Coordinates of C-alpha atoms and ligand atoms in Angstrom, one line a residue:
X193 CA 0.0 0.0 0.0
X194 CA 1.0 3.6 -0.7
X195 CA 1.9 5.9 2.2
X196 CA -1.1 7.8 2.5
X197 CA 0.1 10.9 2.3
X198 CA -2.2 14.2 2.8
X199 CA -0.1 17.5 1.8
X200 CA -1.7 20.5 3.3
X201 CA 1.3 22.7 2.9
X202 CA 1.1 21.8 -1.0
X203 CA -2.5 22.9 -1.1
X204 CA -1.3 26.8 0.6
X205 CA -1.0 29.8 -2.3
X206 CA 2.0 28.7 -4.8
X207 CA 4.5 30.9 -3.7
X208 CA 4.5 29.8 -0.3
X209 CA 6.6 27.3 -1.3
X210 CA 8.9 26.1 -4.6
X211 CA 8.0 22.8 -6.4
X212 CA 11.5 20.8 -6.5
X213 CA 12.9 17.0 -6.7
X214 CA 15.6 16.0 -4.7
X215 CA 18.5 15.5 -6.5
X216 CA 19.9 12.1 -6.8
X217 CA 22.8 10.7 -5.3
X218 CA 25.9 7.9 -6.0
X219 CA 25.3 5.1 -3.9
X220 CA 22.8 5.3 -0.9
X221 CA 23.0 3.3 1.8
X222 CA 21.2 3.0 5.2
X223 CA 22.9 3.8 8.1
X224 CA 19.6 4.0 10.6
X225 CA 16.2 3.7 10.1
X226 CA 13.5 4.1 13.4
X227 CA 11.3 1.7 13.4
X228 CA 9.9 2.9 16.6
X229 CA 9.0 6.4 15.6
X230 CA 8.1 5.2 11.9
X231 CA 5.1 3.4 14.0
X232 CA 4.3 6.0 16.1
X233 CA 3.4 8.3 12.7
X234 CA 1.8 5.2 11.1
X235 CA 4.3 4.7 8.1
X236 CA 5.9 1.4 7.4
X237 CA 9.6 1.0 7.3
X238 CA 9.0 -1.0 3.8
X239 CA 7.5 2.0 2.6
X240 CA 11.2 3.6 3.3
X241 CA 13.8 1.8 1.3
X242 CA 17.3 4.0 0.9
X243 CA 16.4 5.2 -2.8
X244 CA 13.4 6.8 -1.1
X245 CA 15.9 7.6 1.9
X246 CA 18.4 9.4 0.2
X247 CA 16.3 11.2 -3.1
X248 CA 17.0 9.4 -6.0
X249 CA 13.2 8.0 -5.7
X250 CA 10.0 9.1 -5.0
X251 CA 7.4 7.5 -2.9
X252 CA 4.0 7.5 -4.6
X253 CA 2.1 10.3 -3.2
X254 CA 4.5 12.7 -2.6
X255 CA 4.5 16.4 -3.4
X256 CA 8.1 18.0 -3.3
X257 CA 8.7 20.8 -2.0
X258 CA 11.0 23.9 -0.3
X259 CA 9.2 26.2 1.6
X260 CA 10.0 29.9 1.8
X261 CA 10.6 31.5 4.5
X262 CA 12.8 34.6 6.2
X263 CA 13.9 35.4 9.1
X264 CA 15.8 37.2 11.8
X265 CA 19.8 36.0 11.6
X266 CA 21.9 36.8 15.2
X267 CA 18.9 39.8 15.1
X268 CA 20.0 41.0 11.2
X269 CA 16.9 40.7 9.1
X270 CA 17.3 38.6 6.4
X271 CA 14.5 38.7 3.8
X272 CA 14.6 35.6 1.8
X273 CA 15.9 32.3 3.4
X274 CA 13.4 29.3 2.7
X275 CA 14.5 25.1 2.3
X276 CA 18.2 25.8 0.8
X277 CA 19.0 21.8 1.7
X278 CA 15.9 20.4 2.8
X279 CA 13.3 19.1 0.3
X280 CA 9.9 18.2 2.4
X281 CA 8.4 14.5 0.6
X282 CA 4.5 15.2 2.3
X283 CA 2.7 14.9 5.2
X284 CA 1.2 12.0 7.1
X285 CA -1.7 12.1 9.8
X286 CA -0.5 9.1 12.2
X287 CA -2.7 6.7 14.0
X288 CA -3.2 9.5 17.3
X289 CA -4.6 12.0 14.2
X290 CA -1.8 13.9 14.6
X291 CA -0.3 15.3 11.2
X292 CA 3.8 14.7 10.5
X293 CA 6.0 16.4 8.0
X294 CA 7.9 14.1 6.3
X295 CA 11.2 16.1 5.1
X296 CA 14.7 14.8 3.6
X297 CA 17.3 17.0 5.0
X298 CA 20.5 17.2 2.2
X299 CA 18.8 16.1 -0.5
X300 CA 19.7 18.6 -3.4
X301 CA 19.7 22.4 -4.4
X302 CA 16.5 23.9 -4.3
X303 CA 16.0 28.0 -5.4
X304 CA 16.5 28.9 -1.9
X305 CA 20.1 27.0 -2.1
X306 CA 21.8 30.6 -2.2
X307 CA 25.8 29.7 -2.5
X308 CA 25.1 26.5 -0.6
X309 CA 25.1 22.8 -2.3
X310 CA 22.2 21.6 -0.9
X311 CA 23.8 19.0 1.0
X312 CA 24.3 17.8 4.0
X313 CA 27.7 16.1 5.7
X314 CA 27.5 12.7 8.2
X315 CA 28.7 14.5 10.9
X316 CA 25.7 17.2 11.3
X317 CA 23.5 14.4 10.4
X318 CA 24.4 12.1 13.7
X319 CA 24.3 15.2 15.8
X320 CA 21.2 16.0 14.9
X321 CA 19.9 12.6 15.2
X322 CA 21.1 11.7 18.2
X323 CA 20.5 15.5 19.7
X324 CA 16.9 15.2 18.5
X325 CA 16.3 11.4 19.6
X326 CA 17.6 12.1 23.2
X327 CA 15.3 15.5 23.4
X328 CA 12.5 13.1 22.5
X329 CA 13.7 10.3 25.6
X330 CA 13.7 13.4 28.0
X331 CA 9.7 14.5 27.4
X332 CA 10.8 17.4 25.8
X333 CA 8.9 18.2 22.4
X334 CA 11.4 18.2 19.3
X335 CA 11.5 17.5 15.7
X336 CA 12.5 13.3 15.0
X337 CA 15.3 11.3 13.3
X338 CA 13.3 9.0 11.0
X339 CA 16.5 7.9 9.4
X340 CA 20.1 8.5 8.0
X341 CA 21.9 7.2 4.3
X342 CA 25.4 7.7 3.2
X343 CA 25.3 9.1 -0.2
X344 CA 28.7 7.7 -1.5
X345 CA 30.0 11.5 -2.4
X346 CA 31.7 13.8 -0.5
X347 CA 30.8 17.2 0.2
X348 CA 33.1 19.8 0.2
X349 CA 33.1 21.8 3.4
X350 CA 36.7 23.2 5.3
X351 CA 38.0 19.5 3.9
X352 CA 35.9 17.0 2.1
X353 CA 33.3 15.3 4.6
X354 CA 31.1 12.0 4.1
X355 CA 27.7 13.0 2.6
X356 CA 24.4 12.5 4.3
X357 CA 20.5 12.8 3.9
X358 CA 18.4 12.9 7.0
X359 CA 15.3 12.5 7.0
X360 CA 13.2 14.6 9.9
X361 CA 9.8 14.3 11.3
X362 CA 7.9 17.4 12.1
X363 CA 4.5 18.3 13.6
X364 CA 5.3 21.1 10.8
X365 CA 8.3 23.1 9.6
X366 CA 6.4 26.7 10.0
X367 CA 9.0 28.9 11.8
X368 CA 8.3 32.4 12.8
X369 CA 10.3 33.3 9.9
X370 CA 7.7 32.3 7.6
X371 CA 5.3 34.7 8.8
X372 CA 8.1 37.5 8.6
X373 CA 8.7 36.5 4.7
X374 CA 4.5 37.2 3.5
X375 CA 5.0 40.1 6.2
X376 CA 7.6 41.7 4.8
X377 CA 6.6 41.5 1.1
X378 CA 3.2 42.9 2.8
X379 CA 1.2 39.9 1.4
X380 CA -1.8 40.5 3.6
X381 CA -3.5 37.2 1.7
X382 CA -1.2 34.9 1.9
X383 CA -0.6 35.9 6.2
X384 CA -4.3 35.0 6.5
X385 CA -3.8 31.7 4.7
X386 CA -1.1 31.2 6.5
X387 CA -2.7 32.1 10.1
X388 CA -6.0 29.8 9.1
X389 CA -3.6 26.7 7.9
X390 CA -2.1 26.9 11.3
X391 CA -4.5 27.8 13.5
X392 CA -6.4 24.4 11.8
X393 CA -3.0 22.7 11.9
X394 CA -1.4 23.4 15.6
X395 CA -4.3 25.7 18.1
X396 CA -7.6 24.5 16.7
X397 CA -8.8 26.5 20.2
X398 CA -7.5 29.9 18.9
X399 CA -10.9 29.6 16.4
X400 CA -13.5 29.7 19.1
X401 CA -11.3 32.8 20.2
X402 CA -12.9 36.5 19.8
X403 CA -9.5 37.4 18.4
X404 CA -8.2 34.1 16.7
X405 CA -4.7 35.9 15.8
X406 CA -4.3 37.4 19.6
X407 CA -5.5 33.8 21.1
X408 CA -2.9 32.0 18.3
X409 CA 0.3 34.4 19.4
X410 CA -0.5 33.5 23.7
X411 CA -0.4 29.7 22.4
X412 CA 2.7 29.8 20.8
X413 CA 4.4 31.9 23.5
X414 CA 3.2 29.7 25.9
X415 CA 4.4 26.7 24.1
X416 CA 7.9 28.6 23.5
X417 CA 8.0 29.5 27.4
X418 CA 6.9 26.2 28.2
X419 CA 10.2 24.6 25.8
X420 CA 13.1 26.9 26.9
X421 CA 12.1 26.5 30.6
X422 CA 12.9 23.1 29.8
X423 CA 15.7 23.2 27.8
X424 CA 17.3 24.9 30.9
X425 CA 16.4 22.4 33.2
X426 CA 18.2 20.0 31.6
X427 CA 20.9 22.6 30.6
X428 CA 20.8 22.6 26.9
X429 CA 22.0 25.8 24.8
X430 CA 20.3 25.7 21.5
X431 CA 22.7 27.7 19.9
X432 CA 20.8 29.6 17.0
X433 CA 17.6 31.2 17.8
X434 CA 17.3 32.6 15.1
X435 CA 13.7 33.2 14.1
X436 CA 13.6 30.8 11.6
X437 CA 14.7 28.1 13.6
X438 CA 11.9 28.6 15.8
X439 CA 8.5 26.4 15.2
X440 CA 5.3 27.6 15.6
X441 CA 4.2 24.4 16.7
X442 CA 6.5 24.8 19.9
X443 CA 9.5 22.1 19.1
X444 CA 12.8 21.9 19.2
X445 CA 14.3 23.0 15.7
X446 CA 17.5 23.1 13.6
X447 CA 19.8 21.2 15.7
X448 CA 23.1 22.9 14.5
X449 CA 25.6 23.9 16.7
X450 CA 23.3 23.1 20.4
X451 CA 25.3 21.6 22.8
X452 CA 24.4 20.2 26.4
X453 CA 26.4 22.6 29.0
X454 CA 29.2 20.5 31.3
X455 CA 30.3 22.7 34.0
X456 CA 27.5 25.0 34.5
X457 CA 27.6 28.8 33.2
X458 CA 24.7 30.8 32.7
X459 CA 26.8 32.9 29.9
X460 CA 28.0 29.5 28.4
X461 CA 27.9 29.2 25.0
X462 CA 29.4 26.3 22.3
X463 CA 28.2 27.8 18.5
X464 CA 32.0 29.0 17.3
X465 CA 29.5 31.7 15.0
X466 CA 27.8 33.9 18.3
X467 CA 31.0 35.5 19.8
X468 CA 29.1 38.0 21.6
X469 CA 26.9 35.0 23.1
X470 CA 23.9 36.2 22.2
X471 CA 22.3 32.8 22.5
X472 CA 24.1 31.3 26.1
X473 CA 22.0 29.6 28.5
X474 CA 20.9 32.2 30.4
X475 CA 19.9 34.2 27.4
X476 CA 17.5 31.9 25.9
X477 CA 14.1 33.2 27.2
X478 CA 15.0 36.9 26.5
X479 CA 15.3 35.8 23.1
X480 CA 12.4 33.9 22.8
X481 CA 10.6 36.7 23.6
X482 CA 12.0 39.1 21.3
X483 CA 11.4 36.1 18.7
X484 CA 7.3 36.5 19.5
X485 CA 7.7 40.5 19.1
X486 CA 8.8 39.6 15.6
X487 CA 5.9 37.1 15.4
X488 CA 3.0 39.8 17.2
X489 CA 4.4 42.5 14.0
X490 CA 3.4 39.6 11.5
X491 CA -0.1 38.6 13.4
X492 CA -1.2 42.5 14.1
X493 CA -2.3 43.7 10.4
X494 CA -4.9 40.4 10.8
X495 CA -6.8 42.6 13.7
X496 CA -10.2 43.4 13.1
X497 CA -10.0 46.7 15.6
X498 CA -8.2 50.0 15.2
X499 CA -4.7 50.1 15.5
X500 CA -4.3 50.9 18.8
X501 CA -6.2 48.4 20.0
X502 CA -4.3 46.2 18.1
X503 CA -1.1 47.4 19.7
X504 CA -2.1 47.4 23.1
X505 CA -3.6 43.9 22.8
X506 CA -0.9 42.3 20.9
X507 CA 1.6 43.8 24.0
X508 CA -0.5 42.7 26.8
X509 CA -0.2 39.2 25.6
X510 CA 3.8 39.7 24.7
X511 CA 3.8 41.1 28.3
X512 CA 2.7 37.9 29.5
X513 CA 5.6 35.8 28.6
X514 CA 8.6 36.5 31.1
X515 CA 5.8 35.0 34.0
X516 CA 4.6 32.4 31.6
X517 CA 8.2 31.7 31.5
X518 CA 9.0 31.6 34.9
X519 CA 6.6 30.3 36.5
X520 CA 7.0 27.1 33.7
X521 CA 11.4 27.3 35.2
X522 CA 10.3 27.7 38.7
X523 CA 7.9 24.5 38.6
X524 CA 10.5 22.8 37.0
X525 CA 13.2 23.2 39.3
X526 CA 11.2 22.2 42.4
X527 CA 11.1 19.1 40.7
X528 CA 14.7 18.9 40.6
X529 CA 15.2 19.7 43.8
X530 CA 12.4 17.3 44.5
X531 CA 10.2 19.9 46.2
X532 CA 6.8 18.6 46.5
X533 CA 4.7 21.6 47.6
X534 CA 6.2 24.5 45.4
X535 CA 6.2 27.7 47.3
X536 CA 6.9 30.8 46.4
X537 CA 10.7 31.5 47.5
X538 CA 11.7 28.4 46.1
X539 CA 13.2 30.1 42.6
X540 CA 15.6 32.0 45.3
X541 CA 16.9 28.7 46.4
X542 CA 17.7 28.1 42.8
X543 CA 19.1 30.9 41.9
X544 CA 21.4 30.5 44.9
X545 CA 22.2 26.8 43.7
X546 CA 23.2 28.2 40.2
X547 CA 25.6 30.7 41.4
X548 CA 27.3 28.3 43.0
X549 CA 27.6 25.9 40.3
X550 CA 28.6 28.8 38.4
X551 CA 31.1 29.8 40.3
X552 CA 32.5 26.4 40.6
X553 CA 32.0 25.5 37.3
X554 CA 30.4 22.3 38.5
X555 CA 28.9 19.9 36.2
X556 CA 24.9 20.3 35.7
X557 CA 23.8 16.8 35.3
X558 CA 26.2 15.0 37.5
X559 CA 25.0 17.3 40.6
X560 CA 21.9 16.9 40.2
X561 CA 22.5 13.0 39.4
X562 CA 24.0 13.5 42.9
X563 CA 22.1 14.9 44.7
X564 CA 18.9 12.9 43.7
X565 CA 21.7 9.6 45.1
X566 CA 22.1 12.0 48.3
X567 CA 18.2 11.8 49.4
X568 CA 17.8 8.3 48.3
X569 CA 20.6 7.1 49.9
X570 CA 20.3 9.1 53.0
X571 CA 24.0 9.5 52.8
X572 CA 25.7 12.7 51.8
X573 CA 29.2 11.2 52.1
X574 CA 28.0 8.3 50.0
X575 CA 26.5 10.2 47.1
X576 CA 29.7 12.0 46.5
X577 CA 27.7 15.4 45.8
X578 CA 30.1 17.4 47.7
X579 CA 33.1 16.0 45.7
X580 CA 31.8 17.8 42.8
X581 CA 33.0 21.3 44.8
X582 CA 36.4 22.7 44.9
X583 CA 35.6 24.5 48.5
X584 CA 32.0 22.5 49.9
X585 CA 31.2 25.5 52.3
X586 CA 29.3 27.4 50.1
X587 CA 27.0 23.9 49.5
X588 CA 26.8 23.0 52.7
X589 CA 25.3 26.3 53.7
X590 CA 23.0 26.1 50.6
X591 CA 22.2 22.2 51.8
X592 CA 21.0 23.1 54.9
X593 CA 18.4 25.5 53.8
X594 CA 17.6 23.1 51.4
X595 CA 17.0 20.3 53.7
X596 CA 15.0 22.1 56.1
X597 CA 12.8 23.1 53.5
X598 CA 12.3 19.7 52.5
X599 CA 12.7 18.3 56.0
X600 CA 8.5 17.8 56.3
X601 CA 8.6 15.6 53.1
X602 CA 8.7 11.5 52.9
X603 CA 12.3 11.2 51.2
X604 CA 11.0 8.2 49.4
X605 CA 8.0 10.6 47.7
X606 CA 10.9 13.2 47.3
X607 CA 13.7 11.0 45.6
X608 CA 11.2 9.7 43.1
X609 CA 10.3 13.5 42.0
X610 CA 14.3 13.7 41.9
X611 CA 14.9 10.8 39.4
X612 CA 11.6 11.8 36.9
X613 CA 13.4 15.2 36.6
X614 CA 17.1 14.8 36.7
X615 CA 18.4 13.0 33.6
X616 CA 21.4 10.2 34.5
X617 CA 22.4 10.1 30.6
X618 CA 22.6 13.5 28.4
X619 CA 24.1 13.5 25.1
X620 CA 27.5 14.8 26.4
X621 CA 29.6 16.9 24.0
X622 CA 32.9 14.1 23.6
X623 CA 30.7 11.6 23.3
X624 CA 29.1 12.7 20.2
X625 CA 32.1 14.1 19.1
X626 CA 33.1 10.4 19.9
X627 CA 30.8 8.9 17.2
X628 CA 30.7 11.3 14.8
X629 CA 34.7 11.0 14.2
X630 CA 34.4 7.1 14.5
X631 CA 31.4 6.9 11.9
X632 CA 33.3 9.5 9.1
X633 CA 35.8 6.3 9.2
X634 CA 32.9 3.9 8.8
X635 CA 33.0 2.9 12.9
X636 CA 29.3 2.9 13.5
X637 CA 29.1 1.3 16.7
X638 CA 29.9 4.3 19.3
X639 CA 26.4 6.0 17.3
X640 CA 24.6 3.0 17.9
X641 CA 25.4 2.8 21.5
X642 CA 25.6 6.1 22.1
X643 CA 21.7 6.1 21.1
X644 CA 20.8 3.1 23.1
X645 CA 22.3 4.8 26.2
X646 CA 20.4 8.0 25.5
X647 CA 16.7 6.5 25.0
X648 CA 16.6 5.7 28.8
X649 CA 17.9 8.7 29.9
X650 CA 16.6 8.6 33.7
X651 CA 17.3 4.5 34.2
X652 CA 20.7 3.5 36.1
X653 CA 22.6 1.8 33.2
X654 CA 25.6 -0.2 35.5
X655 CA 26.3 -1.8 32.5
X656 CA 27.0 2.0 30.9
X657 CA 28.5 3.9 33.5
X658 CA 30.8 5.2 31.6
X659 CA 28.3 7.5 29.7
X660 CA 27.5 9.3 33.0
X661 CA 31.1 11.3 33.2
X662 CA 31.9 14.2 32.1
X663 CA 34.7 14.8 29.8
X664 CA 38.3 14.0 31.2
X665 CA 40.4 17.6 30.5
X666 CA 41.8 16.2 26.9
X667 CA 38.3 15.6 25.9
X668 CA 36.5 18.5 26.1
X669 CA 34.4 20.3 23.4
X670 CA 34.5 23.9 23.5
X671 CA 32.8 25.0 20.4
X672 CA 30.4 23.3 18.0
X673 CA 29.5 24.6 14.4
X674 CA 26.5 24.9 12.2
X675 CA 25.8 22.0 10.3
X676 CA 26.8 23.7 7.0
Ligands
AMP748 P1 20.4 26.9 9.2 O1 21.8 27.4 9.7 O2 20.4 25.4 9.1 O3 19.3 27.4 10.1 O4 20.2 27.4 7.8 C1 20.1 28.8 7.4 C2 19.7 28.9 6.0 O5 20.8 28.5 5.2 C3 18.5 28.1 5.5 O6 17.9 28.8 4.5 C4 19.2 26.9 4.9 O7 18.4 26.2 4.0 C5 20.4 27.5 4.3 N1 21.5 26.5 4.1 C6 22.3 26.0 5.1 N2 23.1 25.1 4.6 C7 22.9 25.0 3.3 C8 23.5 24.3 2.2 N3 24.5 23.4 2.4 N4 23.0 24.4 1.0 C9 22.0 25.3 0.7 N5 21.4 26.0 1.7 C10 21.9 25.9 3.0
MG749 MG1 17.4 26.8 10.1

């Protein structure tokens, strides 16, 4: 049987988007293929074979096509970006009704390629699927990794590199940036297209709304509060927020150079391209918001009202977003610190935790890892928490206050809130670095386990330890780079 595709996005105006094939390759060959996700969307692996994989065939039902969009570049407006390497194949609508892009990363110029070749190397490719794949494991909502093929060519980047195509699953690829591009060409048809398709598509509840627009921008900056409060939690740096790598369905997008934080910094950053770190951990909801004002300029010329009422209710709702925001972070680390019965203060006794990992540059997910041990086990000595500290005074002060704020709670109740929200197994920097270098030299294994690690990210894994640690001094990763 046919996939059953259903291409929405192919059914919008004709220039939201540019009919293209992919472009053939040499010789494809599978590298991965999951089976686990390909059921969860409804699509057989059968239906998938690497021809299909890597371009050089197309699946019966299909509608090619690179989407255009613009966007907002380290905060320089860029009018015209759109699919420059990514060809989406169609949409499926999965056994749950829920609707799935079906797009081939690498797969061949397209009119949006610019200078670029359209393709995409091995290296980025394993990043992004193990990067996206572990987000998935940790509940927190990304794009998928449906699969990877080696093309048999190289492409030519600072050296020639392995060639890849990846195919991603997305509840849609609609970015902020492709409201800016209809925006900016003032297209005042094609933005209410666009805001019906998604309203339909992602916030069905925005319609019942007085103002569907103003209903649709609080959703999305919810969602977008609700997904950097947990990137932070589980300190993860995505790098580029640029507003075309951020989704209007509210997932994790464009996994270039993101990078799980060791030794805690709130101004840490790992993309080699933002020197002023514009993007570091601690930046991340500031820029999130800024990415909605760019959104609330595309959504306001859809008001029925005057302008200024348009203004003033478009603001209100932006204004909303640092307390969406925080109280999303503030939940989220009473879980951490296993706090049953969030009260109010408790965001001061995590900001007082962070400045001292800061200061220490201690490592996020091993301390926490820790300190979950330290209420289990009863046993501070045992858990080796305070280990993780040059000079433990500081902590033990900190630990104190802690404890007695948690002192009325059944440890047992508390320890399980610990483990649900501290991650044992993150996709650490040298790891990945690890498998990428071993699969450019055909060395596939260190992926493989490296993704069978990260799918149970809060089970003890005896057996894989090893995983767990951070990097020894000679491994670590200080900077990561697009996946150009
Ligand atoms: P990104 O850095 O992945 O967010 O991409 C930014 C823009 O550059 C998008 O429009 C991409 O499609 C485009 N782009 C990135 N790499 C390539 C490439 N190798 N060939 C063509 N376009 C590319
Ligand atoms: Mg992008």
């Amino acid at each position: 049987m046919p996939i059953a595709f259903d291409n929405s996005y192919a059914r919008l105006p004709g220039h939201f988007f540019s009919r293209v094939d992919p472009t053939p390759v040499a010789s494809p060959s599978l590298l991965r293929f999951n089976h686990a996700l390909a059921e969860e969307i409804g699509v057989a692996a059968g239906d998938f074979p690497p021809d299909v994989l890597a371009g050089n065939a197309l699946p019966e039902g299909s509608e090619p096509i690179a989407l255009a969009y613009a966007g907002h570049q380290f905060g320089g407006w860029v009018p015209q970006l759109g699919d420059g390497r990514a060809i989406l194949l169609g949409e499926v609508v999965g056994p749950d009704g829920r609707r799935h892009d079906i797009q081939l990363k690498g797969s061949g110029p397209t009119i949006f390629s610019r200078r670029g070749d359209g393709r995409a190397a091995l290296g980025p490719a394993i990043r992004e699927y193990v990067m996206s794949e572990a987000m998935a494991a940790l509940g927190i909502p990304t794009t998928r990794a449906l699969a990877v093929v080696t093309t048999g060519e190289k492409v030519l980047r600072e050296r020639p590199l392995p060639g890849a195509v990846f195919t991603r699953v997305a509840s849609s690829h609609i970015r902020v940036g492709t409201f800016q591009y209809h925006h900016a060409r003032e297209d005042h048809d094609a933005l209410r297209a666009l805001t019906d398709h998604v309203i339909t598509r992602h916030y069905p509840e925005a319609a019942e709304k007085e103002v569907p627009e103003l209903a649709l921008l609080s959703l999305v900056a919810t969602r977008q509060a609700e997904l950097v409060a947990q990137w932070m939690l589980v300190g993860f740096i995505h790098g580029v927020m640029n507003t075309d790598n951020c989704s209007i369905a509210g997932e994790t997008i464009d996994y270039g150079p993101c990078a799980f934080v060791d030794n805690f910094h709130p101004g840490k950053v790992f993309s080699s391209i933002d020197r002023h770190g514009r993007y570091a951990w601690g930046k991340q909801p500031e820029i999130a918001h800024w990415n909605l004002l760019q959104l609330a300029q595309c959504l306001l010329p859809l008001h029925p009202g005057s302008a200024e009422d348009a203004r003033g209710e478009f603001e209100a709702v932006l204004n909303e977003f640092p307390e969406t925001f925080a109280r999303a972070y503030e939940q989220g680390f009473a879980r951490k610190l296993g706090l049953l019965d969030p009260h109010p203060g408790d965001l001061d006794l995590a900001r007082d935790l962070l400045t001292l990992l800061a200061e220490q540059e201690v490592d996020f997910t091993l301390f926490f890892r820790r300190l979950t041990t330290q209420v289990e086990s009863h046993d501070e000595d045992q858990s080796g928490v305070h280990d993780l500290f040059g000079c433990a005074k500081g902590f033990d002060q900190w630990s104190a206050k802690w404890q007695a704020r948690t002192s009325q709670q059944d440890f047992r109740d508390q320890a399980q809130a610990m483990r649900a929200a501290n991650p044992i197994f993150i996709p650490r920097n040298h790891r990945l670095e690890e498998a990428i270098t071993a699969a450019e030299q055909q060395d596939f294994a260190p992926f493989e386990q490296l993704l069978e690690v990260l799918t149970r990210p809060f089970d003890e894994q005896p057996e894989n330890a090893g995983y767990e640690n951070p990097p020894q001094p000679g491994e670590v990763v200080h900077a990561t780079f697009c996946g150009t």
